[in-house]
């Protein structure tokens, strides 16, 4: 029956998944900025207020101008996802809407607080007194974190569903906190929140590293780099620890996903670790094989038994294993590089109280933000493609959840076009802002972000 | 983990059979009704807050050429900018409550009305993005393009949302819909509801903008938006009556209840509309914002009361059998209470700061503090932006003594109430 159903609707599953992936993949970048950027801005404003540091205040002010645009676009692309849950996955909502709705409702609360206080913070620059203004931004930062946790609660619930009883195909009761703090939530929540902070920290640092590479070696650019880079670099080792714990938990919670991540075809002991490599028809090409390492990583001993994907029927295995494996490797690889990058800066600071002068350091800084985004997107590929063919792990196949309405291909096409325009326009506008700031004509009104104060113009000129 | 993990041979999910209230305990019924009320309250708040932001876009669209429309557009920008995101969250909140509390009905609505929902969604995205981009852009042509996107999608979005509500009210959504239906939302009722939504948004926005202009002492803009509010009030009133007429054909039961147990709310809606019309006619905008919002809220609640306890008219899907267990309802109620505690004071703070003009600022805050009525050219000349052309305006209304004004307003409202009652009695008799 399941196969029959799947065949019936299979025409829509692939485009529906593609559309969800496209919209989620786009939104997650803006979501990161919504989660972590306010903290970075507040950090700059804090330094500015505490130390009477005009440069830091100027940075905070300019960043919140950019934040105005990013939060607006993030708000609407997030709304798209709420609609898509119903429009693309009515089967999921019909069956489990009453279960996964609770974390979303909590998220709604934090979304409210975020949007309301963003209105106060972004628009209160000119007329609210300094510290009152700073405090009006705190709820944005806090609700960003809790909002992210709520959304991740839903995703992790799809990976390790629980906290409800079902009889005759109907949900008869739920225990909200078991849904919210399901098993996977314990590692997915910190993993995503840390990822958001790393993405934003390295992105901000990257913007100013690029400026320094172009010869703008002033205090303004160094401060901009440091306020983004320092938190991100400090959080990176924690992220690697959380990620390592998460991978071990996945080996227990979702063994098939883990098997795909690590190319474990057969359940066995003394499993080797594959770095890179493409899996085609039972052969792995161009990969580096490290004996016993996978068993060691999973259970701290070479004799650890690792479950392979042969533990389930072929129909219940994720498609395109190599995509999952390579995405996982890229994520881990980038994470490790970012850790080394932070260590480099830390060593130089420890020995010489300065940042490394080498151009390589600043080049790495300039691309670190993009690298962090790539790592995060790869992480999402691992968790989402790795769960296939299930939308709710072992309970609801993706094919049963998808809409039976035609025309998803059309909406997918339109979504790709509209989002391409949105992406290009957003980047273009951020560049426009930055050019405007560099020219120093910051007095020009920016009606959809905080208006700059008169001293901005002077500071802008001084920098040139 | 309490979940039942077996899934072998699970049948195609059966339609939620009417489990009936008899099997549920009294407390359960209260919980389901309370969540129904919460959903309706969320819809009301989105209508009166978010709706006005859409209406702002509508007036932006109709504000005329660049120079001519500069002042109304500036006022619209300023009043929408700090609050629209907060207001927009009500939509997301409503969606979440809908699918959490009534998942079967949600899935049916999303499947049957997929096309208008996609179109409304496109409107939401383009509107938000267009609004955010508009003046970050420095080239006038690009500004215009972004502004037009914002304004046009402000028109499109409420229209399609209206068709969705109209389709539900007309009973065009089956209980277990899995296919989109074009007929469902292109029925006369649904289309009328679409137009009604646009008119209502425009009406609310214009009334709020009258208050906004008044609080800035901008008499020119006050008169400008008062005229538009009155025009929108007439259109919205006419469309409401037409939609009510049309319901006789499409959903007789709903019509009977709207003119039966929901009649007080319908009358309140009519009276509020007339009161706003009268108050604006005599140039006393104080309190009109609240009355206008109350009128729209009365329409929403009238719909809710008339439909109760059925969720999808024409089916047996009610509040209590639309798919969610009672524990979900309790969770939703708890979240709503948390929302009241956390979100209500935050909104109060936001609107308070906005009302005191502490948000925004820069040259955008510098609308004329006091423009002498009847001489807008001089007022414009006093502003930092010299290029603002003098707007042609209706001559200032003669000042009428206050008591006389109040008397006129009350008379108009009373006459209106009697008229509405008479019309409805006529309709019922037919």
mmCIF file with all atom_site columns, C-alpha atoms in Angstrom, chain A residues 1-2 5 19 65 68-69 71-73 75-76 79-80 82-88 90-91 93-102 104-109 111-113 115-120 123-124 126-128 160-174 176 178 390 394-397 400 404-406 411 415 418-419 422 425-426 429 432-433 436 444-449 451, chain B residues 1-7 10-14 16-17 19 24 77 81-82 84-86 88-93 95-97 99-101 103-104 106-108 110-114 117-118 121 124-126 128-129 131-138 161 175-180 321-328 331-332 335 338-339 342-343 346-347 349-350 353 357-366:
data_model
loop_
_atom_site.group_PDB
_atom_site.id
_atom_site.type_symbol
_atom_site.label_atom_id
_atom_site.label_alt_id
_atom_site.label_comp_id
_atom_site.label_asym_id
_atom_site.label_entity_id
_atom_site.label_seq_id
_atom_site.pdbx_PDB_ins_code
_atom_site.Cartn_x
_atom_site.Cartn_y
_atom_site.Cartn_z
_atom_site.occupancy
_atom_site.B_iso_or_equiv
_atom_site.pdbx_formal_charge
_atom_site.auth_seq_id
_atom_site.auth_comp_id
_atom_site.auth_asym_id
_atom_site.auth_atom_id
_atom_site.pdbx_PDB_model_num
ATOM 1   C CA . UNK A 1 1   ? 0.000   0.000  0.000  1.00 0.00 ? 1   UNK A CA 1
ATOM 2   C CA . UNK A 1 2   ? 2.815   2.332  0.882  1.00 0.00 ? 2   UNK A CA 1
ATOM 3   C CA . UNK A 1 5   ? 0.778   5.546  -2.487 1.00 0.00 ? 5   UNK A CA 1
ATOM 4   C CA . UNK A 1 19  ? 11.751  23.396 -3.240 1.00 0.00 ? 19  UNK A CA 1
ATOM 5   C CA . UNK A 1 65  ? 21.394  49.331 9.390  1.00 0.00 ? 65  UNK A CA 1
ATOM 6   C CA . UNK A 1 68  ? 17.301  46.065 9.276  1.00 0.00 ? 68  UNK A CA 1
ATOM 7   C CA . UNK A 1 69  ? 17.365  44.732 5.726  1.00 0.00 ? 69  UNK A CA 1
ATOM 8   C CA . UNK A 1 71  ? 15.769  40.809 9.366  1.00 0.00 ? 71  UNK A CA 1
ATOM 9   C CA . UNK A 1 72  ? 13.061  42.028 6.988  1.00 0.00 ? 72  UNK A CA 1
ATOM 10  C CA . UNK A 1 73  ? 14.054  39.561 4.269  1.00 0.00 ? 73  UNK A CA 1
ATOM 11  C CA . UNK A 1 75  ? 11.026  37.452 8.262  1.00 0.00 ? 75  UNK A CA 1
ATOM 12  C CA . UNK A 1 76  ? 9.365   36.889 4.908  1.00 0.00 ? 76  UNK A CA 1
ATOM 13  C CA . UNK A 1 79  ? 7.008   32.849 6.526  1.00 0.00 ? 79  UNK A CA 1
ATOM 14  C CA . UNK A 1 80  ? 7.466   30.990 3.259  1.00 0.00 ? 80  UNK A CA 1
ATOM 15  C CA . UNK A 1 82  ? 5.507   28.061 7.486  1.00 0.00 ? 82  UNK A CA 1
ATOM 16  C CA . UNK A 1 83  ? 3.280   28.070 4.434  1.00 0.00 ? 83  UNK A CA 1
ATOM 17  C CA . UNK A 1 84  ? 5.289   25.368 2.702  1.00 0.00 ? 84  UNK A CA 1
ATOM 18  C CA . UNK A 1 85  ? 4.845   22.990 5.608  1.00 0.00 ? 85  UNK A CA 1
ATOM 19  C CA . UNK A 1 86  ? 1.171   22.959 4.733  1.00 0.00 ? 86  UNK A CA 1
ATOM 20  C CA . UNK A 1 87  ? 1.354   23.526 0.995  1.00 0.00 ? 87  UNK A CA 1
ATOM 21  C CA . UNK A 1 88  ? 4.080   20.989 0.227  1.00 0.00 ? 88  UNK A CA 1
ATOM 22  C CA . UNK A 1 90  ? 0.000   18.344 4.003  1.00 0.00 ? 90  UNK A CA 1
ATOM 23  C CA . UNK A 1 91  ? 0.458   14.671 4.876  1.00 0.00 ? 91  UNK A CA 1
ATOM 24  C CA . UNK A 1 93  ? 0.821   18.267 9.033  1.00 0.00 ? 93  UNK A CA 1
ATOM 25  C CA . UNK A 1 94  ? -2.344  16.191 8.908  1.00 0.00 ? 94  UNK A CA 1
ATOM 26  C CA . UNK A 1 95  ? -0.705  13.384 10.823 1.00 0.00 ? 95  UNK A CA 1
ATOM 27  C CA . UNK A 1 96  ? 1.744   15.133 13.120 1.00 0.00 ? 96  UNK A CA 1
ATOM 28  C CA . UNK A 1 97  ? 0.756   18.807 13.052 1.00 0.00 ? 97  UNK A CA 1
ATOM 29  C CA . UNK A 1 98  ? -0.615  18.551 16.576 1.00 0.00 ? 98  UNK A CA 1
ATOM 30  C CA . UNK A 1 99  ? 2.701   17.142 17.823 1.00 0.00 ? 99  UNK A CA 1
ATOM 31  C CA . UNK A 1 100 ? 5.293   19.311 16.093 1.00 0.00 ? 100 UNK A CA 1
ATOM 32  C CA . UNK A 1 101 ? 3.069   22.366 16.391 1.00 0.00 ? 101 UNK A CA 1
ATOM 33  C CA . UNK A 1 102 ? 3.998   22.907 20.024 1.00 0.00 ? 102 UNK A CA 1
ATOM 34  C CA . UNK A 1 104 ? 6.578   26.006 16.555 1.00 0.00 ? 104 UNK A CA 1
ATOM 35  C CA . UNK A 1 105 ? 4.155   27.802 18.854 1.00 0.00 ? 105 UNK A CA 1
ATOM 36  C CA . UNK A 1 106 ? 7.002   28.462 21.284 1.00 0.00 ? 106 UNK A CA 1
ATOM 37  C CA . UNK A 1 107 ? 9.037   29.693 18.355 1.00 0.00 ? 107 UNK A CA 1
ATOM 38  C CA . UNK A 1 108 ? 6.163   32.035 17.502 1.00 0.00 ? 108 UNK A CA 1
ATOM 39  C CA . UNK A 1 109 ? 6.556   33.687 20.900 1.00 0.00 ? 109 UNK A CA 1
ATOM 40  C CA . UNK A 1 111 ? 9.601   35.498 16.786 1.00 0.00 ? 111 UNK A CA 1
ATOM 41  C CA . UNK A 1 112 ? 7.202   38.059 18.237 1.00 0.00 ? 112 UNK A CA 1
ATOM 42  C CA . UNK A 1 113 ? 9.737   39.328 20.735 1.00 0.00 ? 113 UNK A CA 1
ATOM 43  C CA . UNK A 1 115 ? 10.310  41.419 15.622 1.00 0.00 ? 115 UNK A CA 1
ATOM 44  C CA . UNK A 1 116 ? 8.951   43.809 18.253 1.00 0.00 ? 116 UNK A CA 1
ATOM 45  C CA . UNK A 1 117 ? 12.284  44.626 19.834 1.00 0.00 ? 117 UNK A CA 1
ATOM 46  C CA . UNK A 1 118 ? 13.939  44.818 16.426 1.00 0.00 ? 118 UNK A CA 1
ATOM 47  C CA . UNK A 1 119 ? 11.436  47.571 15.720 1.00 0.00 ? 119 UNK A CA 1
ATOM 48  C CA . UNK A 1 120 ? 12.493  49.337 18.915 1.00 0.00 ? 120 UNK A CA 1
ATOM 49  C CA . UNK A 1 123 ? 14.579  52.568 15.031 1.00 0.00 ? 123 UNK A CA 1
ATOM 50  C CA . UNK A 1 124 ? 15.493  53.816 18.450 1.00 0.00 ? 124 UNK A CA 1
ATOM 51  C CA . UNK A 1 126 ? 18.401  58.427 17.571 1.00 0.00 ? 126 UNK A CA 1
ATOM 52  C CA . UNK A 1 127 ? 16.037  59.171 20.390 1.00 0.00 ? 127 UNK A CA 1
ATOM 53  C CA . UNK A 1 128 ? 16.541  56.515 23.054 1.00 0.00 ? 128 UNK A CA 1
ATOM 54  C CA . UNK A 1 160 ? 14.057  11.060 16.914 1.00 0.00 ? 160 UNK A CA 1
ATOM 55  C CA . UNK A 1 161 ? 10.280  11.269 17.184 1.00 0.00 ? 161 UNK A CA 1
ATOM 56  C CA . UNK A 1 162 ? 8.677   10.703 20.545 1.00 0.00 ? 162 UNK A CA 1
ATOM 57  C CA . UNK A 1 163 ? 6.532   12.248 23.227 1.00 0.00 ? 163 UNK A CA 1
ATOM 58  C CA . UNK A 1 164 ? 3.172   11.215 21.840 1.00 0.00 ? 164 UNK A CA 1
ATOM 59  C CA . UNK A 1 165 ? 0.820   8.266  21.699 1.00 0.00 ? 165 UNK A CA 1
ATOM 60  C CA . UNK A 1 166 ? -0.882  7.140  18.566 1.00 0.00 ? 166 UNK A CA 1
ATOM 61  C CA . UNK A 1 167 ? -3.751  4.737  18.128 1.00 0.00 ? 167 UNK A CA 1
ATOM 62  C CA . UNK A 1 168 ? -5.539  3.838  14.895 1.00 0.00 ? 168 UNK A CA 1
ATOM 63  C CA . UNK A 1 169 ? -3.391  6.347  13.066 1.00 0.00 ? 169 UNK A CA 1
ATOM 64  C CA . UNK A 1 170 ? -4.559  9.229  15.251 1.00 0.00 ? 170 UNK A CA 1
ATOM 65  C CA . UNK A 1 171 ? -2.549  11.123 17.826 1.00 0.00 ? 171 UNK A CA 1
ATOM 66  C CA . UNK A 1 172 ? -4.341  10.653 21.120 1.00 0.00 ? 172 UNK A CA 1
ATOM 67  C CA . UNK A 1 173 ? -2.084  12.562 23.479 1.00 0.00 ? 173 UNK A CA 1
ATOM 68  C CA . UNK A 1 174 ? 1.197   14.442 23.517 1.00 0.00 ? 174 UNK A CA 1
ATOM 69  C CA . UNK A 1 176 ? 4.893   18.773 25.004 1.00 0.00 ? 176 UNK A CA 1
ATOM 70  C CA . UNK A 1 178 ? 9.157   15.368 25.635 1.00 0.00 ? 178 UNK A CA 1
ATOM 71  C CA . UNK A 1 390 ? 11.533  9.218  5.990  1.00 0.00 ? 390 UNK A CA 1
ATOM 72  C CA . UNK A 1 394 ? 10.646  5.323  10.794 1.00 0.00 ? 394 UNK A CA 1
ATOM 73  C CA . UNK A 1 395 ? 7.099   6.664  11.138 1.00 0.00 ? 395 UNK A CA 1
ATOM 74  C CA . UNK A 1 396 ? 6.146   8.639  8.060  1.00 0.00 ? 396 UNK A CA 1
ATOM 75  C CA . UNK A 1 397 ? 7.697   8.263  4.597  1.00 0.00 ? 397 UNK A CA 1
ATOM 76  C CA . UNK A 1 400 ? 3.247   9.991  2.039  1.00 0.00 ? 400 UNK A CA 1
ATOM 77  C CA . UNK A 1 404 ? -0.776  15.388 -4.243 1.00 0.00 ? 404 UNK A CA 1
ATOM 78  C CA . UNK A 1 405 ? -1.385  18.672 -6.002 1.00 0.00 ? 405 UNK A CA 1
ATOM 79  C CA . UNK A 1 406 ? 0.322   19.125 -9.335 1.00 0.00 ? 406 UNK A CA 1
ATOM 80  C CA . UNK A 1 411 ? 6.240   26.792 -7.937 1.00 0.00 ? 411 UNK A CA 1
ATOM 81  C CA . UNK A 1 415 ? 10.737  30.148 -6.090 1.00 0.00 ? 415 UNK A CA 1
ATOM 82  C CA . UNK A 1 418 ? 12.360  34.957 -6.933 1.00 0.00 ? 418 UNK A CA 1
ATOM 83  C CA . UNK A 1 419 ? 14.975  33.822 -4.430 1.00 0.00 ? 419 UNK A CA 1
ATOM 84  C CA . UNK A 1 422 ? 16.197  38.348 -3.507 1.00 0.00 ? 422 UNK A CA 1
ATOM 85  C CA . UNK A 1 425 ? 19.294  42.317 -4.408 1.00 0.00 ? 425 UNK A CA 1
ATOM 86  C CA . UNK A 1 426 ? 20.161  41.804 -0.743 1.00 0.00 ? 426 UNK A CA 1
ATOM 87  C CA . UNK A 1 429 ? 22.068  46.575 -1.186 1.00 0.00 ? 429 UNK A CA 1
ATOM 88  C CA . UNK A 1 432 ? 25.594  49.793 -1.688 1.00 0.00 ? 432 UNK A CA 1
ATOM 89  C CA . UNK A 1 433 ? 25.427  50.601 2.015  1.00 0.00 ? 433 UNK A CA 1
ATOM 90  C CA . UNK A 1 436 ? 27.900  54.810 0.923  1.00 0.00 ? 436 UNK A CA 1
ATOM 91  C CA . UNK A 1 444 ? 21.860  60.355 3.553  1.00 0.00 ? 444 UNK A CA 1
ATOM 92  C CA . UNK A 1 445 ? 18.712  58.983 5.071  1.00 0.00 ? 445 UNK A CA 1
ATOM 93  C CA . UNK A 1 446 ? 18.210  55.280 5.120  1.00 0.00 ? 446 UNK A CA 1
ATOM 94  C CA . UNK A 1 447 ? 14.506  55.045 5.700  1.00 0.00 ? 447 UNK A CA 1
ATOM 95  C CA . UNK A 1 448 ? 14.388  51.330 6.395  1.00 0.00 ? 448 UNK A CA 1
ATOM 96  C CA . UNK A 1 449 ? 17.224  51.163 8.852  1.00 0.00 ? 449 UNK A CA 1
ATOM 97  C CA . UNK A 1 451 ? 19.218  56.922 10.306 1.00 0.00 ? 451 UNK A CA 1
ATOM 98  C CA . UNK B 2 1   ? 9.550   7.290  24.503 1.00 0.00 ? 1   UNK B CA 1
ATOM 99  C CA . UNK B 2 2   ? 5.856   6.839  24.473 1.00 0.00 ? 2   UNK B CA 1
ATOM 100 C CA . UNK B 2 3   ? 5.378   6.670  20.765 1.00 0.00 ? 3   UNK B CA 1
ATOM 101 C CA . UNK B 2 4   ? 4.005   3.663  19.063 1.00 0.00 ? 4   UNK B CA 1
ATOM 102 C CA . UNK B 2 5   ? 6.744   2.712  16.692 1.00 0.00 ? 5   UNK B CA 1
ATOM 103 C CA . UNK B 2 6   ? 5.000   0.086  14.618 1.00 0.00 ? 6   UNK B CA 1
ATOM 104 C CA . UNK B 2 7   ? 3.836   1.054  11.202 1.00 0.00 ? 7   UNK B CA 1
ATOM 105 C CA . UNK B 2 10  ? -0.880  1.092  8.623  1.00 0.00 ? 10  UNK B CA 1
ATOM 106 C CA . UNK B 2 11  ? -3.950  1.980  6.600  1.00 0.00 ? 11  UNK B CA 1
ATOM 107 C CA . UNK B 2 12  ? -4.327  5.168  4.680  1.00 0.00 ? 12  UNK B CA 1
ATOM 108 C CA . UNK B 2 13  ? -5.127  7.630  7.386  1.00 0.00 ? 13  UNK B CA 1
ATOM 109 C CA . UNK B 2 14  ? -8.830  7.536  7.954  1.00 0.00 ? 14  UNK B CA 1
ATOM 110 C CA . UNK B 2 16  ? -11.384 11.914 11.420 1.00 0.00 ? 16  UNK B CA 1
ATOM 111 C CA . UNK B 2 17  ? -14.775 10.500 12.083 1.00 0.00 ? 17  UNK B CA 1
ATOM 112 C CA . UNK B 2 19  ? -15.987 11.444 17.554 1.00 0.00 ? 19  UNK B CA 1
ATOM 113 C CA . UNK B 2 24  ? -15.256 14.076 25.579 1.00 0.00 ? 24  UNK B CA 1
ATOM 114 C CA . UNK B 2 77  ? 6.481   54.750 5.495  1.00 0.00 ? 77  UNK B CA 1
ATOM 115 C CA . UNK B 2 81  ? 8.267   50.894 9.288  1.00 0.00 ? 81  UNK B CA 1
ATOM 116 C CA . UNK B 2 82  ? 8.986   50.053 12.937 1.00 0.00 ? 82  UNK B CA 1
ATOM 117 C CA . UNK B 2 84  ? 5.153   45.910 10.370 1.00 0.00 ? 84  UNK B CA 1
ATOM 118 C CA . UNK B 2 85  ? 7.373   42.982 11.289 1.00 0.00 ? 85  UNK B CA 1
ATOM 119 C CA . UNK B 2 86  ? 5.811   42.621 14.702 1.00 0.00 ? 86  UNK B CA 1
ATOM 120 C CA . UNK B 2 88  ? 3.333   40.286 10.505 1.00 0.00 ? 88  UNK B CA 1
ATOM 121 C CA . UNK B 2 89  ? 4.189   37.684 13.139 1.00 0.00 ? 89  UNK B CA 1
ATOM 122 C CA . UNK B 2 90  ? 0.474   37.344 13.909 1.00 0.00 ? 90  UNK B CA 1
ATOM 123 C CA . UNK B 2 91  ? 0.125   35.588 10.560 1.00 0.00 ? 91  UNK B CA 1
ATOM 124 C CA . UNK B 2 92  ? 2.789   33.047 11.458 1.00 0.00 ? 92  UNK B CA 1
ATOM 125 C CA . UNK B 2 93  ? 1.296   32.658 14.935 1.00 0.00 ? 93  UNK B CA 1
ATOM 126 C CA . UNK B 2 95  ? -0.831  29.462 11.021 1.00 0.00 ? 95  UNK B CA 1
ATOM 127 C CA . UNK B 2 96  ? 0.954   27.625 13.821 1.00 0.00 ? 96  UNK B CA 1
ATOM 128 C CA . UNK B 2 97  ? -2.119  27.597 16.079 1.00 0.00 ? 97  UNK B CA 1
ATOM 129 C CA . UNK B 2 99  ? -2.055  23.444 12.276 1.00 0.00 ? 99  UNK B CA 1
ATOM 130 C CA . UNK B 2 100 ? -1.281  22.557 15.869 1.00 0.00 ? 100 UNK B CA 1
ATOM 131 C CA . UNK B 2 101 ? -4.840  22.606 17.102 1.00 0.00 ? 101 UNK B CA 1
ATOM 132 C CA . UNK B 2 103 ? -4.247  19.643 11.786 1.00 0.00 ? 103 UNK B CA 1
ATOM 133 C CA . UNK B 2 104 ? -6.797  17.830 9.616  1.00 0.00 ? 104 UNK B CA 1
ATOM 134 C CA . UNK B 2 106 ? -5.333  22.760 8.162  1.00 0.00 ? 106 UNK B CA 1
ATOM 135 C CA . UNK B 2 107 ? -4.158  20.116 5.723  1.00 0.00 ? 107 UNK B CA 1
ATOM 136 C CA . UNK B 2 108 ? -7.473  20.238 3.872  1.00 0.00 ? 108 UNK B CA 1
ATOM 137 C CA . UNK B 2 110 ? -3.772  24.003 2.442  1.00 0.00 ? 110 UNK B CA 1
ATOM 138 C CA . UNK B 2 111 ? -4.482  21.338 -0.183 1.00 0.00 ? 111 UNK B CA 1
ATOM 139 C CA . UNK B 2 112 ? -7.763  22.665 -1.507 1.00 0.00 ? 112 UNK B CA 1
ATOM 140 C CA . UNK B 2 113 ? -6.753  26.316 -1.620 1.00 0.00 ? 113 UNK B CA 1
ATOM 141 C CA . UNK B 2 114 ? -3.114  25.840 -2.584 1.00 0.00 ? 114 UNK B CA 1
ATOM 142 C CA . UNK B 2 117 ? -2.238  30.599 -0.777 1.00 0.00 ? 117 UNK B CA 1
ATOM 143 C CA . UNK B 2 118 ? 0.831   30.387 -3.021 1.00 0.00 ? 118 UNK B CA 1
ATOM 144 C CA . UNK B 2 121 ? 2.671   33.976 -0.113 1.00 0.00 ? 121 UNK B CA 1
ATOM 145 C CA . UNK B 2 124 ? 4.065   38.510 1.284  1.00 0.00 ? 124 UNK B CA 1
ATOM 146 C CA . UNK B 2 125 ? 7.629   37.877 0.142  1.00 0.00 ? 125 UNK B CA 1
ATOM 147 C CA . UNK B 2 126 ? 7.654   40.567 -2.531 1.00 0.00 ? 126 UNK B CA 1
ATOM 148 C CA . UNK B 2 128 ? 8.419   42.651 2.619  1.00 0.00 ? 128 UNK B CA 1
ATOM 149 C CA . UNK B 2 129 ? 11.435  42.629 0.366  1.00 0.00 ? 129 UNK B CA 1
ATOM 150 C CA . UNK B 2 131 ? 9.545   47.551 1.409  1.00 0.00 ? 131 UNK B CA 1
ATOM 151 C CA . UNK B 2 132 ? 12.944  46.827 2.893  1.00 0.00 ? 132 UNK B CA 1
ATOM 152 C CA . UNK B 2 133 ? 14.791  47.544 -0.328 1.00 0.00 ? 133 UNK B CA 1
ATOM 153 C CA . UNK B 2 134 ? 12.962  50.616 -1.489 1.00 0.00 ? 134 UNK B CA 1
ATOM 154 C CA . UNK B 2 135 ? 14.891  53.464 -0.051 1.00 0.00 ? 135 UNK B CA 1
ATOM 155 C CA . UNK B 2 136 ? 18.113  51.657 0.589  1.00 0.00 ? 136 UNK B CA 1
ATOM 156 C CA . UNK B 2 137 ? 18.338  52.019 -3.139 1.00 0.00 ? 137 UNK B CA 1
ATOM 157 C CA . UNK B 2 138 ? 19.707  55.300 -4.324 1.00 0.00 ? 138 UNK B CA 1
ATOM 158 C CA . UNK B 2 161 ? -6.204  35.804 1.680  1.00 0.00 ? 161 UNK B CA 1
ATOM 159 C CA . UNK B 2 175 ? -13.172 17.626 4.978  1.00 0.00 ? 175 UNK B CA 1
ATOM 160 C CA . UNK B 2 176 ? -10.450 15.501 3.476  1.00 0.00 ? 176 UNK B CA 1
ATOM 161 C CA . UNK B 2 177 ? -9.268  17.538 0.528  1.00 0.00 ? 177 UNK B CA 1
ATOM 162 C CA . UNK B 2 178 ? -6.168  16.344 -1.235 1.00 0.00 ? 178 UNK B CA 1
ATOM 163 C CA . UNK B 2 179 ? -6.549  18.203 -4.523 1.00 0.00 ? 179 UNK B CA 1
ATOM 164 C CA . UNK B 2 180 ? -6.498  21.896 -5.245 1.00 0.00 ? 180 UNK B CA 1
ATOM 165 C CA . UNK B 2 321 ? -12.705 16.579 15.956 1.00 0.00 ? 321 UNK B CA 1
ATOM 166 C CA . UNK B 2 322 ? -10.221 18.254 13.635 1.00 0.00 ? 322 UNK B CA 1
ATOM 167 C CA . UNK B 2 323 ? -7.384  16.048 14.695 1.00 0.00 ? 323 UNK B CA 1
ATOM 168 C CA . UNK B 2 324 ? -5.534  17.204 17.772 1.00 0.00 ? 324 UNK B CA 1
ATOM 169 C CA . UNK B 2 325 ? -5.645  15.591 21.211 1.00 0.00 ? 325 UNK B CA 1
ATOM 170 C CA . UNK B 2 326 ? -6.657  17.488 24.287 1.00 0.00 ? 326 UNK B CA 1
ATOM 171 C CA . UNK B 2 327 ? -3.115  17.722 25.625 1.00 0.00 ? 327 UNK B CA 1
ATOM 172 C CA . UNK B 2 328 ? -2.181  19.744 22.533 1.00 0.00 ? 328 UNK B CA 1
ATOM 173 C CA . UNK B 2 331 ? -0.258  23.297 25.469 1.00 0.00 ? 331 UNK B CA 1
ATOM 174 C CA . UNK B 2 332 ? -1.675  25.849 23.031 1.00 0.00 ? 332 UNK B CA 1
ATOM 175 C CA . UNK B 2 335 ? 1.535   29.200 25.014 1.00 0.00 ? 335 UNK B CA 1
ATOM 176 C CA . UNK B 2 338 ? 2.731   33.061 27.885 1.00 0.00 ? 338 UNK B CA 1
ATOM 177 C CA . UNK B 2 339 ? 2.165   35.207 24.808 1.00 0.00 ? 339 UNK B CA 1
ATOM 178 C CA . UNK B 2 342 ? 5.459   38.338 27.283 1.00 0.00 ? 342 UNK B CA 1
ATOM 179 C CA . UNK B 2 343 ? 4.233   39.709 24.006 1.00 0.00 ? 343 UNK B CA 1
ATOM 180 C CA . UNK B 2 346 ? 6.272   44.297 24.402 1.00 0.00 ? 346 UNK B CA 1
ATOM 181 C CA . UNK B 2 347 ? 3.734   45.364 21.815 1.00 0.00 ? 347 UNK B CA 1
ATOM 182 C CA . UNK B 2 349 ? 6.045   49.341 24.536 1.00 0.00 ? 349 UNK B CA 1
ATOM 183 C CA . UNK B 2 350 ? 6.539   49.327 20.771 1.00 0.00 ? 350 UNK B CA 1
ATOM 184 C CA . UNK B 2 353 ? 7.383   54.488 21.603 1.00 0.00 ? 353 UNK B CA 1
ATOM 185 C CA . UNK B 2 357 ? 7.595   59.438 17.788 1.00 0.00 ? 357 UNK B CA 1
ATOM 186 C CA . UNK B 2 358 ? 10.638  58.013 19.541 1.00 0.00 ? 358 UNK B CA 1
ATOM 187 C CA . UNK B 2 359 ? 11.256  55.524 16.738 1.00 0.00 ? 359 UNK B CA 1
ATOM 188 C CA . UNK B 2 360 ? 12.410  56.309 13.254 1.00 0.00 ? 360 UNK B CA 1
ATOM 189 C CA . UNK B 2 361 ? 13.832  59.754 13.248 1.00 0.00 ? 361 UNK B CA 1
ATOM 190 C CA . UNK B 2 362 ? 16.361  61.444 11.064 1.00 0.00 ? 362 UNK B CA 1
ATOM 191 C CA . UNK B 2 363 ? 14.873  63.680 8.476  1.00 0.00 ? 363 UNK B CA 1
ATOM 192 C CA . UNK B 2 364 ? 12.024  61.268 8.239  1.00 0.00 ? 364 UNK B CA 1
ATOM 193 C CA . UNK B 2 365 ? 10.786  62.267 11.629 1.00 0.00 ? 365 UNK B CA 1
ATOM 194 C CA . UNK B 2 366 ? 10.679  65.841 10.504 1.00 0.00 ? 366 UNK B CA 1
#
